[in-house]
């Protein structure tokens, strides 16, 4: 699951740095913007069958690859 999330992030951001730096701030680095965030949530829903309403999306909880992986794990339980 972790590798799938990283592959998805790499595809969305166009950067392989997300694979090697799990603490990279996706927003501050400019790799994710609001449109890419919506796409990320849609892809996670389709891939892992988890739903994250955009209205409940807290940027600070999703701003690194490690946090995205943790949130997916949490939402799958």
Coordinates of N, CA and C in Angstrom, one line a residue, residues 1-9 11-12 39-51 72 76:
X1 N 0.8 -1.2 0.0 CA 0.0 0.0 0.0 C 0.9 1.3 0.0
X2 N 1.9 1.2 0.8 CA 2.8 2.4 0.9 C 3.4 2.7 -0.5
X3 N 3.9 1.7 -1.2 CA 4.5 2.0 -2.5 C 3.5 2.5 -3.5
X4 N 2.3 2.0 -3.4 CA 1.2 2.5 -4.3 C 0.9 3.9 -4.0
X5 N 0.9 4.4 -2.8 CA 0.7 5.8 -2.4 C 1.9 6.6 -3.0
X6 N 3.1 6.1 -2.8 CA 4.3 6.9 -3.3 C 4.2 6.9 -4.8
X7 N 3.9 5.9 -5.5 CA 3.8 5.9 -7.0 C 2.7 6.9 -7.4
X8 N 1.6 6.9 -6.7 CA 0.5 7.9 -7.1 C 1.0 9.3 -6.9
X9 N 1.7 9.5 -5.8 CA 2.3 10.9 -5.5 C 3.3 11.3 -6.6
X11 N 3.4 10.2 -9.7 CA 2.6 10.5 -10.9 C 2.0 11.8 -10.9
X12 N 1.4 12.2 -9.7 CA 0.7 13.5 -9.6 C 1.6 14.7 -9.6
X39 N -7.3 15.9 -7.1 CA -7.0 14.7 -7.9 C -6.4 13.6 -7.0
X40 N -5.6 13.9 -6.0 CA -5.0 13.0 -5.1 C -6.1 12.3 -4.3
X41 N -7.0 13.1 -3.8 CA -8.1 12.5 -3.0 C -9.0 11.6 -3.8
X42 N -9.2 11.9 -5.1 CA -10.0 11.1 -6.0 C -9.3 9.8 -6.3
X43 N -8.0 9.9 -6.5 CA -7.2 8.7 -6.8 C -7.1 7.8 -5.6
X44 N -7.0 8.3 -4.4 CA -6.9 7.5 -3.2 C -8.3 6.8 -3.0
X45 N -9.3 7.5 -3.2 CA -10.7 6.9 -3.1 C -10.8 5.8 -4.1
X46 N -10.4 6.0 -5.3 CA -10.5 4.9 -6.3 C -9.6 3.7 -6.1
X47 N -8.4 4.0 -5.6 CA -7.4 2.9 -5.4 C -7.7 2.2 -4.1
X48 N -7.9 2.9 -3.0 CA -8.0 2.3 -1.7 C -9.4 2.3 -1.1
X49 N -10.4 2.7 -1.8 CA -11.8 2.8 -1.3 C -11.9 3.6 0.0
X50 N -11.3 4.7 0.0 CA -11.4 5.6 1.2 C -11.9 6.9 0.7
X51 N -12.7 7.5 1.6 CA -13.3 8.8 1.2 C -12.9 9.9 2.1
X72 N -3.9 7.3 4.9 CA -4.6 6.2 4.2 C -4.7 5.0 5.1
X76 N -8.3 3.4 6.3 CA -8.6 2.0 5.9 C -9.1 1.2 7.1

